[in-house]
PDB file of C-alpha atoms and ligand atoms in Angstrom:
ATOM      1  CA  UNK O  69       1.255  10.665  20.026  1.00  0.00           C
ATOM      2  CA  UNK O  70      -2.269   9.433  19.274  1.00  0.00           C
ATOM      3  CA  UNK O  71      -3.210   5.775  19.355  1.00  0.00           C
ATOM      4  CA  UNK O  72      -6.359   5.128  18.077  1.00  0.00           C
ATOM      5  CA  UNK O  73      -8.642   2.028  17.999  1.00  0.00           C
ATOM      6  CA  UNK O  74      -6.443  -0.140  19.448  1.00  0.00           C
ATOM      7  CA  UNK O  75      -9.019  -2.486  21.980  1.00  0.00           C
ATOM      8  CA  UNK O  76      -7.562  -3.770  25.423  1.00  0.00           C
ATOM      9  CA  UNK O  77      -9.246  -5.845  27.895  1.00  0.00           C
ATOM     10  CA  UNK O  78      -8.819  -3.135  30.457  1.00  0.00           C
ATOM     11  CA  UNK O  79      -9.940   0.003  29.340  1.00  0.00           C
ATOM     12  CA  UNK O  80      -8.977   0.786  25.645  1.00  0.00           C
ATOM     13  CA  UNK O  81      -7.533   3.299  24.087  1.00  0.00           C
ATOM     14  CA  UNK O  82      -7.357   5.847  26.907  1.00  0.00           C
ATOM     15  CA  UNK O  83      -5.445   3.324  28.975  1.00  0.00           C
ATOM     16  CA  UNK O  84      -3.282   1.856  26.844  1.00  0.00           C
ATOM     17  CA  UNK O  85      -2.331   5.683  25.364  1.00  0.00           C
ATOM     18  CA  UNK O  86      -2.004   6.481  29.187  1.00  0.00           C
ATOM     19  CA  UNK O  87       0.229   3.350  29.709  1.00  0.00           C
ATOM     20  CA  UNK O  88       2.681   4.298  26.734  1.00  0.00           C
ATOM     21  CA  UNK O  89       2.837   7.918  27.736  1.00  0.00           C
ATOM     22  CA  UNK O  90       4.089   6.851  31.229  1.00  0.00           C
ATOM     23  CA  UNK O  91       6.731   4.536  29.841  1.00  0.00           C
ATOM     24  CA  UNK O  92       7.716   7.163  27.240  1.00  0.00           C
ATOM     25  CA  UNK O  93       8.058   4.488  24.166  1.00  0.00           C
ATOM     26  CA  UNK O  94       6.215   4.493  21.225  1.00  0.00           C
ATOM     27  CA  UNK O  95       5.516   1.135  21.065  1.00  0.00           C
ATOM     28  CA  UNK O  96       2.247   0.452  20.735  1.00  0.00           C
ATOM     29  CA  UNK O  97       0.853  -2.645  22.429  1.00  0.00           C
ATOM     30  CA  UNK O  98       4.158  -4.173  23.650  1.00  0.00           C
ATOM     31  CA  UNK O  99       5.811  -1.880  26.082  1.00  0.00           C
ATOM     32  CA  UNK O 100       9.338  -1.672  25.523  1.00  0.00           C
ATOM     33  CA  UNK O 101      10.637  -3.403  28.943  1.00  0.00           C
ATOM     34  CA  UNK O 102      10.014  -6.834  27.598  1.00  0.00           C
ATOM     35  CA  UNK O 103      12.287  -7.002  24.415  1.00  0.00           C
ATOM     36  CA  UNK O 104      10.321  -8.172  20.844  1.00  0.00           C
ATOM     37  CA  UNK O 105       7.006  -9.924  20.801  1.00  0.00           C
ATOM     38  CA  UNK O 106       5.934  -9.798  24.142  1.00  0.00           C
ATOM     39  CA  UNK O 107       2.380 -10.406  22.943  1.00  0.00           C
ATOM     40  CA  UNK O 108       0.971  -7.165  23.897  1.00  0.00           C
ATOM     41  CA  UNK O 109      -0.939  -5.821  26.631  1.00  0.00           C
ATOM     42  CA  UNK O 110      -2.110  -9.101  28.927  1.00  0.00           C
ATOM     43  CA  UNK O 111      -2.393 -10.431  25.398  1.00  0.00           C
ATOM     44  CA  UNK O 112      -6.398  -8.862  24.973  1.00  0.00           C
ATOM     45  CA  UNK O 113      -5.572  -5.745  22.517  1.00  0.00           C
ATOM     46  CA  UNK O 114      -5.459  -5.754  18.524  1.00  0.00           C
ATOM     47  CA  UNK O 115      -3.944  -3.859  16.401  1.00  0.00           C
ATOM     48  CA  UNK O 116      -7.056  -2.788  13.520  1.00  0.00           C
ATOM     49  CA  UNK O 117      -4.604  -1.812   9.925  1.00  0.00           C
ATOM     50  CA  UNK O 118      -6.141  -1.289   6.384  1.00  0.00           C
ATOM     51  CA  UNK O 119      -5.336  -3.082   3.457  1.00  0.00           C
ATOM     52  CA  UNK O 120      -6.363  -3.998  -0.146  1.00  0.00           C
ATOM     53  CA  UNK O 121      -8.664  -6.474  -0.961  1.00  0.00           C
ATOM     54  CA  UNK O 122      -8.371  -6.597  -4.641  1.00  0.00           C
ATOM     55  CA  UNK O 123      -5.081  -6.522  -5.158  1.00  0.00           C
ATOM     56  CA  UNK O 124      -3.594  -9.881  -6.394  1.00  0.00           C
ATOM     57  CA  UNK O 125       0.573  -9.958  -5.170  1.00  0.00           C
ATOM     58  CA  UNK O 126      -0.343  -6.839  -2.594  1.00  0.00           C
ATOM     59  CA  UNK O 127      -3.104  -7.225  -0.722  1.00  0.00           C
ATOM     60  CA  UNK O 128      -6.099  -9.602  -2.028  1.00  0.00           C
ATOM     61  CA  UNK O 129      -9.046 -11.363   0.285  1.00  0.00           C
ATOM     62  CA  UNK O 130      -8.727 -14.824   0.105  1.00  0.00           C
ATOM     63  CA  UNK O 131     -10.681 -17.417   1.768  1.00  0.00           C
ATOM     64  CA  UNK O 132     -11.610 -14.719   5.199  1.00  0.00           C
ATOM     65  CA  UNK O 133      -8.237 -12.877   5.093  1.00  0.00           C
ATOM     66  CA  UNK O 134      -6.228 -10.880   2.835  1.00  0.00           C
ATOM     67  CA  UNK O 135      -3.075 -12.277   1.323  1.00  0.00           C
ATOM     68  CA  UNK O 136       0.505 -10.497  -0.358  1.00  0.00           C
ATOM     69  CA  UNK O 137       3.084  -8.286   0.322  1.00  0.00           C
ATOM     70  CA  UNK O 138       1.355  -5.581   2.201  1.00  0.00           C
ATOM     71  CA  UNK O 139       0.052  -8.005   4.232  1.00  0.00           C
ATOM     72  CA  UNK O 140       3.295  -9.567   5.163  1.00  0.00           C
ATOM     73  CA  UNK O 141       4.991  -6.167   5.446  1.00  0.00           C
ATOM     74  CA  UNK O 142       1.835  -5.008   8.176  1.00  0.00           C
ATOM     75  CA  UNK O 143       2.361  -8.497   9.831  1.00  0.00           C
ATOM     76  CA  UNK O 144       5.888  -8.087  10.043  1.00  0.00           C
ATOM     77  CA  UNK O 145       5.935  -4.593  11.234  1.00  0.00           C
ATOM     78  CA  UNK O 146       2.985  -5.376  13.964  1.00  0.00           C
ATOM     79  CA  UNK O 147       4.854  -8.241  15.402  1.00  0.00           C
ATOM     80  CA  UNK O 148       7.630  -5.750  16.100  1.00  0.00           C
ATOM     81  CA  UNK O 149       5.375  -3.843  17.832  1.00  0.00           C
ATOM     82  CA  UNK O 150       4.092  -6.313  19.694  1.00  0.00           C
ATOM     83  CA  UNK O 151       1.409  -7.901  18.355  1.00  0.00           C
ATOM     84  CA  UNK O 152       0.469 -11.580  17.290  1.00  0.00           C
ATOM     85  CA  UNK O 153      -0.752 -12.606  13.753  1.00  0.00           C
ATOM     86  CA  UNK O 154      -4.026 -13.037  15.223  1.00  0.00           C
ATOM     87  CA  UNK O 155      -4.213  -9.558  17.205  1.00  0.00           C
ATOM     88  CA  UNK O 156      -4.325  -8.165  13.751  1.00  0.00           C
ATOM     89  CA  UNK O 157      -7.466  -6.869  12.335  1.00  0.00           C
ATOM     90  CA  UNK O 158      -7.815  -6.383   8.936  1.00  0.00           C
ATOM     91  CA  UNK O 159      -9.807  -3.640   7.428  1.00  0.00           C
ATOM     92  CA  UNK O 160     -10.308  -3.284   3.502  1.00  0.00           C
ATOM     93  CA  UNK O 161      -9.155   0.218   2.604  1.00  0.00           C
ATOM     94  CA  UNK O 162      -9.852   1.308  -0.832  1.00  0.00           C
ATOM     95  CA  UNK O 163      -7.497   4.322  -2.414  1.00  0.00           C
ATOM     96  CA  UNK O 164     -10.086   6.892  -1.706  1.00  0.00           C
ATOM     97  CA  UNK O 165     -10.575   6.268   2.036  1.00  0.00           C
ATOM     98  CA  UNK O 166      -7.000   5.932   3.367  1.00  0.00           C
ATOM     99  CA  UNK O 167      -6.444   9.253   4.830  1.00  0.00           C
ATOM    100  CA  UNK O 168     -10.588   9.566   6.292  1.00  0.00           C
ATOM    101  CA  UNK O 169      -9.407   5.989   7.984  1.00  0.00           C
ATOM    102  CA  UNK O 170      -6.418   7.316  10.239  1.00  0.00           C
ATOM    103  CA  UNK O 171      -8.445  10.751  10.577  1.00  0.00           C
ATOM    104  CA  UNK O 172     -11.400   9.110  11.752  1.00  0.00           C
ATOM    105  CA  UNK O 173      -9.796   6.321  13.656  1.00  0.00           C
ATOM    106  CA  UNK O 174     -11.170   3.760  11.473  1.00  0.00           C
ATOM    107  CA  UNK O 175      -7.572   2.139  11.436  1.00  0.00           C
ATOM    108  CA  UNK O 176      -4.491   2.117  13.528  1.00  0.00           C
ATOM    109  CA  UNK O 177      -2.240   2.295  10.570  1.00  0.00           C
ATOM    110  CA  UNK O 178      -2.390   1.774   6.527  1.00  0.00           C
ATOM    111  CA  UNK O 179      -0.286  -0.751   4.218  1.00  0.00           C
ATOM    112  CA  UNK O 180      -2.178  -0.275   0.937  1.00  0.00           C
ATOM    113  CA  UNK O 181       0.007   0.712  -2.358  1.00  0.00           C
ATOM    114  CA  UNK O 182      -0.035   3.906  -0.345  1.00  0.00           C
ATOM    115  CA  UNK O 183       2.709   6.480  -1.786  1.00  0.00           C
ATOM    116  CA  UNK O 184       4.261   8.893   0.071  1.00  0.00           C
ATOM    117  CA  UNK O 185       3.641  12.396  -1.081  1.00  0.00           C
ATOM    118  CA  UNK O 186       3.280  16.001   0.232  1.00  0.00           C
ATOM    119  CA  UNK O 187      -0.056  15.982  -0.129  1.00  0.00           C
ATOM    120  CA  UNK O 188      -0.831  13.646   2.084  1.00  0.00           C
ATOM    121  CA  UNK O 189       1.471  14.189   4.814  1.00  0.00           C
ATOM    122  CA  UNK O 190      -0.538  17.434   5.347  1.00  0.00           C
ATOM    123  CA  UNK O 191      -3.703  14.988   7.148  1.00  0.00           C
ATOM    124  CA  UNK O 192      -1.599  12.388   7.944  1.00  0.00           C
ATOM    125  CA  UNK O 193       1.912  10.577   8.852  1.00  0.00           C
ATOM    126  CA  UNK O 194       4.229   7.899   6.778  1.00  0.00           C
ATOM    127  CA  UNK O 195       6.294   6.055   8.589  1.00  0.00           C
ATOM    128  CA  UNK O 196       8.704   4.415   5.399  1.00  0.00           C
ATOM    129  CA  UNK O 197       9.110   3.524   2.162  1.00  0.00           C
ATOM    130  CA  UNK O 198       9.049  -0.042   2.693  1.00  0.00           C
ATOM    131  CA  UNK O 199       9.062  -0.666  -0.995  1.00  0.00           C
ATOM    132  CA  UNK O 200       9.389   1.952  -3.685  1.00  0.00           C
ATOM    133  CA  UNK O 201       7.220   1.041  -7.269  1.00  0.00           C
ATOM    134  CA  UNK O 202       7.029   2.558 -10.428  1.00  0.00           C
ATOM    135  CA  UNK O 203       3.894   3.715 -12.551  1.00  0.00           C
ATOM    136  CA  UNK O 204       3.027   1.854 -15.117  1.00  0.00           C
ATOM    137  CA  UNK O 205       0.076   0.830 -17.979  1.00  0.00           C
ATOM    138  CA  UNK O 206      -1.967  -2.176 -18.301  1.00  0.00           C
ATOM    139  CA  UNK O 207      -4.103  -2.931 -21.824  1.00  0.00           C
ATOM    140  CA  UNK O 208      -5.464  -5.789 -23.070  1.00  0.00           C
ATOM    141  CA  UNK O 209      -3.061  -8.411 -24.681  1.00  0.00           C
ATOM    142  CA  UNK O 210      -4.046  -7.802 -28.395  1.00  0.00           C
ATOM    143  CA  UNK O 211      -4.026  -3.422 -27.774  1.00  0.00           C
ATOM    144  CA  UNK O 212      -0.784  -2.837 -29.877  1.00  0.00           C
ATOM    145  CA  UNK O 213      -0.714   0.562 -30.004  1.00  0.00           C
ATOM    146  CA  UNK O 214      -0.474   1.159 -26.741  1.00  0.00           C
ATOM    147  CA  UNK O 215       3.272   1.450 -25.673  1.00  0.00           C
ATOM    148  CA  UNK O 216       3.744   4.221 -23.133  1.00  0.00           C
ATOM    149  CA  UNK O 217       2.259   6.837 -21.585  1.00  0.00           C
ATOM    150  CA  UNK O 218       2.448   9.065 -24.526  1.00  0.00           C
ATOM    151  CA  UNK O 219      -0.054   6.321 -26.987  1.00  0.00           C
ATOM    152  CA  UNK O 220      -2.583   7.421 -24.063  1.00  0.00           C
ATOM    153  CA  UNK O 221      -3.661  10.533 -25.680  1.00  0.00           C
ATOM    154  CA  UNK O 222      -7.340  10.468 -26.821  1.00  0.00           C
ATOM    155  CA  UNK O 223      -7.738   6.956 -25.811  1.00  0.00           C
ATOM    156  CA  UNK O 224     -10.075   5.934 -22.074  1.00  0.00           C
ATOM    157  CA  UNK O 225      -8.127   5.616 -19.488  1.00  0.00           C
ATOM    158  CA  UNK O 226      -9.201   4.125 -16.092  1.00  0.00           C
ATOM    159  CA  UNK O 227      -7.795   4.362 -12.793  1.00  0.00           C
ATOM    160  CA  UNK O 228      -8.667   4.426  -9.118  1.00  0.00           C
ATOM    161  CA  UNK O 229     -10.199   7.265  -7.179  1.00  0.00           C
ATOM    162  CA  UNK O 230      -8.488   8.694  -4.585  1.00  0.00           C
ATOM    163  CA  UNK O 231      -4.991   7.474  -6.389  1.00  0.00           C
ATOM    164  CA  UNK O 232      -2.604   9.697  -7.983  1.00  0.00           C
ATOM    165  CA  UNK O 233      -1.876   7.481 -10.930  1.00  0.00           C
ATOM    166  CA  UNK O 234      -4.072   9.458 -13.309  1.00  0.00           C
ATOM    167  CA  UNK O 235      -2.800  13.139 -12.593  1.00  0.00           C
ATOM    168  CA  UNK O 236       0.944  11.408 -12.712  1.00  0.00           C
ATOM    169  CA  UNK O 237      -0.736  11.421 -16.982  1.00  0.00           C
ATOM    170  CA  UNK O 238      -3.118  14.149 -17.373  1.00  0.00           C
ATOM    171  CA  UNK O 239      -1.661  17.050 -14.925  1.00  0.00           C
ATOM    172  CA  UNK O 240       2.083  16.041 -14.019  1.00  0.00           C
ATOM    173  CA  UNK O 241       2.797  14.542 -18.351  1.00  0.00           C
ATOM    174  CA  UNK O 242       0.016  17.325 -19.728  1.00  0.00           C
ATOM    175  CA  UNK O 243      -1.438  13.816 -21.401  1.00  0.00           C
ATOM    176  CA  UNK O 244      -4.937  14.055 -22.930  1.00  0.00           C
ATOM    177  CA  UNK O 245      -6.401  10.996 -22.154  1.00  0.00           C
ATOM    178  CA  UNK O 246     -10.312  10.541 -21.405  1.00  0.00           C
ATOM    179  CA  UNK O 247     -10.496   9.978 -17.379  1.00  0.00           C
ATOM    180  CA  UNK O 248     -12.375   7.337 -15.845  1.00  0.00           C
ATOM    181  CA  UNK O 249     -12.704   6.865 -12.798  1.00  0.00           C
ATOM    182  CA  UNK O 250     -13.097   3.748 -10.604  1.00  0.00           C
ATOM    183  CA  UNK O 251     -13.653   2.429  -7.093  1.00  0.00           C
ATOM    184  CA  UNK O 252     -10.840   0.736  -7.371  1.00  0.00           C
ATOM    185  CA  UNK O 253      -8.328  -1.557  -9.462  1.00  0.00           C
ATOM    186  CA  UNK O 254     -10.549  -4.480 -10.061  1.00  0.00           C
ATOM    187  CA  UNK O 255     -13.478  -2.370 -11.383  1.00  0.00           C
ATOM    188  CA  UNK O 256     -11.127  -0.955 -13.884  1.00  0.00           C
ATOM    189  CA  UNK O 257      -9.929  -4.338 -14.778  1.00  0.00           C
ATOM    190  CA  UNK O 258     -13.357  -5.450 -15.552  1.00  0.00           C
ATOM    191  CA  UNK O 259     -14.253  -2.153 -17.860  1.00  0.00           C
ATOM    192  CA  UNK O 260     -10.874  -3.170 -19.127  1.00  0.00           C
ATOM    193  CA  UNK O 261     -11.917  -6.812 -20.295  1.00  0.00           C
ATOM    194  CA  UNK O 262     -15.218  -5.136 -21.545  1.00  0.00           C
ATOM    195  CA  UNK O 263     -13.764  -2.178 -24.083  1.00  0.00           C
ATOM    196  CA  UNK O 264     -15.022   0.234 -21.782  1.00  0.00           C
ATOM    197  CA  UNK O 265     -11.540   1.961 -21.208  1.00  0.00           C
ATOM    198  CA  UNK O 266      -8.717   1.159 -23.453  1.00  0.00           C
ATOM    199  CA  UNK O 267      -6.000   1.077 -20.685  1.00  0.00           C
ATOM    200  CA  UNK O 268      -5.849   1.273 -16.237  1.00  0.00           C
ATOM    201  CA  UNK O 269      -2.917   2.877 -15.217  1.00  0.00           C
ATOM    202  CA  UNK O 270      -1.320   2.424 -11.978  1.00  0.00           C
ATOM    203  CA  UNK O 271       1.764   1.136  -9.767  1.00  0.00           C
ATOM    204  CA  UNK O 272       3.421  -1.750 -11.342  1.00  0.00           C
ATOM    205  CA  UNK O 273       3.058  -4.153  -8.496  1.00  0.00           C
ATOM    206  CA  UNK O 274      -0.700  -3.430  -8.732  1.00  0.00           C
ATOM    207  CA  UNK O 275      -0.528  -4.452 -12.739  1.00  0.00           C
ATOM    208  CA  UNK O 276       2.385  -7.264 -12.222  1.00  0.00           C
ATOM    209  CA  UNK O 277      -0.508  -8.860 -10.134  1.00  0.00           C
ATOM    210  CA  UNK O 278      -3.483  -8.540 -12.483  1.00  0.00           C
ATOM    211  CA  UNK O 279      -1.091  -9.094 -15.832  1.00  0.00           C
ATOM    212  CA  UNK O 280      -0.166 -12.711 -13.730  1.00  0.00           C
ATOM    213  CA  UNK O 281      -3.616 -13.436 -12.745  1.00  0.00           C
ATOM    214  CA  UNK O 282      -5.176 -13.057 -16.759  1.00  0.00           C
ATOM    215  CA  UNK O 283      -2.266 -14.833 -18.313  1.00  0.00           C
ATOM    216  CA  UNK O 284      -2.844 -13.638 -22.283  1.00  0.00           C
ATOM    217  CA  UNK O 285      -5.327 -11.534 -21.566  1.00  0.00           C
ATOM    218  CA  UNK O 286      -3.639  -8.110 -20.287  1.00  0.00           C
ATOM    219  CA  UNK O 287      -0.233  -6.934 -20.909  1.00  0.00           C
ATOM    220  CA  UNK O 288       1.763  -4.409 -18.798  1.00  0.00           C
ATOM    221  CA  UNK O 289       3.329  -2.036 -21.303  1.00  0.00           C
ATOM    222  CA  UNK O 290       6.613  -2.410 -19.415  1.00  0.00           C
ATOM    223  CA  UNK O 291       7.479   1.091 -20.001  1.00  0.00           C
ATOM    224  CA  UNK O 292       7.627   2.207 -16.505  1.00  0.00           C
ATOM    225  CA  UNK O 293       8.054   5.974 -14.837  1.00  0.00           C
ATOM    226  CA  UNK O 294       7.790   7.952 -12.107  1.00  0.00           C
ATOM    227  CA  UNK O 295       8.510   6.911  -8.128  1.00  0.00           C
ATOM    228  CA  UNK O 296       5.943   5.472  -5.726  1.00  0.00           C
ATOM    229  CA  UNK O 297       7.153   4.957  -2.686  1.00  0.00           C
ATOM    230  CA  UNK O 298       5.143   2.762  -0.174  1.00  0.00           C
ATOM    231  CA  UNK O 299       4.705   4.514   3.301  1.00  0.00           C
ATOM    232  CA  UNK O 300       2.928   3.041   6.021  1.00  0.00           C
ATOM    233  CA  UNK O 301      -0.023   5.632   6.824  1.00  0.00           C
ATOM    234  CA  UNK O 302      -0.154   6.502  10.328  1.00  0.00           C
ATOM    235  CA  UNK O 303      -2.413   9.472  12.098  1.00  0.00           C
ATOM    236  CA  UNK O 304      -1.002  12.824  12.516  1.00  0.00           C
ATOM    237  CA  UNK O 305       1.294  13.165  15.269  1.00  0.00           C
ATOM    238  CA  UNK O 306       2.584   9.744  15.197  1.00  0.00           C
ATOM    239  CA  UNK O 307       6.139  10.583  15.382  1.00  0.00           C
ATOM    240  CA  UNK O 308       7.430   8.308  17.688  1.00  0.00           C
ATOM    241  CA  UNK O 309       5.486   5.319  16.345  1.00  0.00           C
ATOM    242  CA  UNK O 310       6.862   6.046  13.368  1.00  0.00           C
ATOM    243  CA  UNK O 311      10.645   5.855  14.164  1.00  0.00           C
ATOM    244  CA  UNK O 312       9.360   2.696  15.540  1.00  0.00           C
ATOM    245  CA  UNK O 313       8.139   1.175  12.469  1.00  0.00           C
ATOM    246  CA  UNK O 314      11.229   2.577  10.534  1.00  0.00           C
ATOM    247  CA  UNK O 315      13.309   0.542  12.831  1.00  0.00           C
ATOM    248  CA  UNK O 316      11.095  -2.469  12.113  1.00  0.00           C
ATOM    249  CA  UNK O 317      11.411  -1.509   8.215  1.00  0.00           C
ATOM    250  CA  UNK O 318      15.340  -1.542   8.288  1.00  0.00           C
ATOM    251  CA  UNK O 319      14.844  -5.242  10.554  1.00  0.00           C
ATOM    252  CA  UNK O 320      12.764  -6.405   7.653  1.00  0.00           C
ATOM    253  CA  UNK O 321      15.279  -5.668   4.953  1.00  0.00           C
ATOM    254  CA  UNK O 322      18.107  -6.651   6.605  1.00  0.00           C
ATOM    255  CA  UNK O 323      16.678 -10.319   7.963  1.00  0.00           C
ATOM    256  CA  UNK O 324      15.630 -10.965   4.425  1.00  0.00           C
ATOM    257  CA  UNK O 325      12.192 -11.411   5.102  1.00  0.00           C
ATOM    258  CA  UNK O 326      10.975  -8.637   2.237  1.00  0.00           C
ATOM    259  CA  UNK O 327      12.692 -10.083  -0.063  1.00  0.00           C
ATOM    260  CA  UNK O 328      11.466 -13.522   0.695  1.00  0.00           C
ATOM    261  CA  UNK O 329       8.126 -12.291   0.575  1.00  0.00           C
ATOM    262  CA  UNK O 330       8.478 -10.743  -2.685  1.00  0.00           C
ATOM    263  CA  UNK O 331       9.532 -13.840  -3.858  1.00  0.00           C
ATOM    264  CA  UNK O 332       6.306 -15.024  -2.233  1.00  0.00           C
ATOM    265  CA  UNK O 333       4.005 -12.601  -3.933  1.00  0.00           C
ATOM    266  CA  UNK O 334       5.630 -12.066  -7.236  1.00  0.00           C
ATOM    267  CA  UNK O 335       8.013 -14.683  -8.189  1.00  0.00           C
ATOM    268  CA  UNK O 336       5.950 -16.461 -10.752  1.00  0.00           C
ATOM    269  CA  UNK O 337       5.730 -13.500 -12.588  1.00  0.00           C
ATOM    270  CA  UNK O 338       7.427 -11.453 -15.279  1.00  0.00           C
ATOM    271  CA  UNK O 339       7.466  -8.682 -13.044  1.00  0.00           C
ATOM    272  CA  UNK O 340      11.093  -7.690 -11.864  1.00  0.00           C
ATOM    273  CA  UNK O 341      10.643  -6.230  -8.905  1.00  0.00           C
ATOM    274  CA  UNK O 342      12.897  -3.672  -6.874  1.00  0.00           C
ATOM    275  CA  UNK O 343      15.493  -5.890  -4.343  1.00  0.00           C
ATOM    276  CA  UNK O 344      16.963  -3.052  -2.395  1.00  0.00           C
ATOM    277  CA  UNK O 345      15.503  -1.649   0.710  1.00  0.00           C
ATOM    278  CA  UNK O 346      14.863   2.049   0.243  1.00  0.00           C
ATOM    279  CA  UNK O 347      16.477   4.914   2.610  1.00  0.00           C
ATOM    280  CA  UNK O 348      13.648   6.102   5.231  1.00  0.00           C
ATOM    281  CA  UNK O 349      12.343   9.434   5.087  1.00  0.00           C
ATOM    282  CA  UNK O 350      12.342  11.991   8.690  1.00  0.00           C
ATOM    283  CA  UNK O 351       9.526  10.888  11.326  1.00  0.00           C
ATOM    284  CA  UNK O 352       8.381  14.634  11.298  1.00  0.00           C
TER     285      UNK O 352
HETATM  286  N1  LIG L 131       0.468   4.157  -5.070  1.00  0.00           N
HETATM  287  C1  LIG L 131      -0.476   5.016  -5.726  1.00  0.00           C
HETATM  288  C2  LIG L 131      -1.218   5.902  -4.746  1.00  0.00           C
HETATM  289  O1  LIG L 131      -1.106   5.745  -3.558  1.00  0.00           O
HETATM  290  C3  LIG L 131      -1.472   4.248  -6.571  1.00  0.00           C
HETATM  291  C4  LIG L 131      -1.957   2.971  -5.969  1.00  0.00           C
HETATM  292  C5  LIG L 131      -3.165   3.099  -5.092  1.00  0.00           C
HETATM  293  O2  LIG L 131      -4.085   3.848  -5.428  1.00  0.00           O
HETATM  294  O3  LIG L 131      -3.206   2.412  -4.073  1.00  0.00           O
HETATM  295  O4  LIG L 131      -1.901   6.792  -5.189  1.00  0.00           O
END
């Protein structure tokens, strides 16, 4: 296994990788002689993981750090291997630079919205699902025509780049909508409140959070489709770091603690969102 980026007080990554080879665990940080949370190595290394930053419920910068389920989820599984909240550094990963992240090294691992497909396990690993979503369609409150994926046909539709949302309409449905194309969520939002698109489509997490945040302003459809299951991106050849993590996934579930922070991130608002813990996928 690789392990990239991940800073120690005595000699870095080389080290550390050296350190975990010769104890033949994957987990990163901790060792595995010391049982849970034993604060990493002589309590100097950090853990760097990418995240959202405009994601209200999910992942969204507030006041110097980023707040919501993805956050909680990283936290979580972190602390299982090993690491404090504040050996955590948080990077803001957009949808279009997750997999150039754990290529380059940018980022230890990824919990952003980030599905699960063939694609992608071609440049990089998933440990996961942690979560599994559904696609769905956000328009502005007073947009009744608008119902499904279907009403999308000749009308502007905006998503992010580097997501797979829009292809799940145009290539997957054979839907011809006009594309556009955003950095990210929140840009669409805003050409959203402006008439510039007539409708962002994405996971419905990612809408549940904007729909709460503009209360009569948007409107998720509520006509949802499609699986998006939430892996946690790893670099290639992470395959024992990722049966770690799975085990830390199942932990999660079964203590409650995704569920609570669900609750957390998504309780106040109409979104109902999935309360079973998914089945994990091969560590390949
Ligand atoms: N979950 C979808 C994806 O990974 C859309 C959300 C996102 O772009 O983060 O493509």
């Amino acid at each position: 296994m690789r392990v990239r980026r991940i800073n120690g007080i005595l000699g870095g990554t080389a080290a550390l990788a050296l350190a975990l080879t010769a104890c033949g665990t994957a987990e990163v940080g901790g060792g595995n002689g010391g049982g849970e949370g034993d604060g990493g190595e002589g309590g100097g290394d950090t853990i760097t993981i990418g995240v959202k930053y405009d994601q209200p419920g999910l992942g969204l910068l507030e006041n110097d750090a980023p707040v919501g389920l993805d956050v909680d989820v990283a936290t979580y599984i972190a602390g299982e291997l090993g690491y404090e909240p504040d050996q955590i550094e948080w990077t803001e990963a957009a949808s279009a630079n997750r997999e150039a992240f754990l290529q380059q090294g940018t980022v230890d691992m990824v919990v952003a919205t980030y599905s699960i497909t063939d694609e992608r396990r071609e440049v990089v690993d998933f440990a996961g699902p942690y979560y599994v979503a559904e696609q769905d369609i956000l328009t502005r409150a007073d947009e009744e025509e608008i119902q499904g994926p279907e009403d999308l046909a000749g009308r502007v539709l905006c998503s992010a780049s580097g997501s797979r949302s829009a292809f799940n309409i145009t290539e997957e449905r054979g839907i011809d909508a006009e594309l556009r194309e955003a950095g990210n969520y929140s840009e669409c939002l805003s050409l959203l409140g402006n008439g510039a698109v007539d409708a962002v489509t994405t996971d419905n997490t990612i809408l549940a959070g904007y729909a709460a945040q503009n209360p009569g302003t948007y409107r998720v459809v509520n006509n949802s489709f499609g699986e998006e299951r939430y892996g946690v991106g790893l670099p290639e050849g992470s395959t024992e770091l990722c049966e770690e993590i799975n085990a830390a996934i199942a932990k999660m579930w079964e203590e409650g603690y995704t569920l609570e922070a669900l609750e957390t991130h998504f309780g106040d608002t109409d979104f109902a969102y999935a309360e079973t813990a998914p089945e994990a996928d091969a560590c390949e």
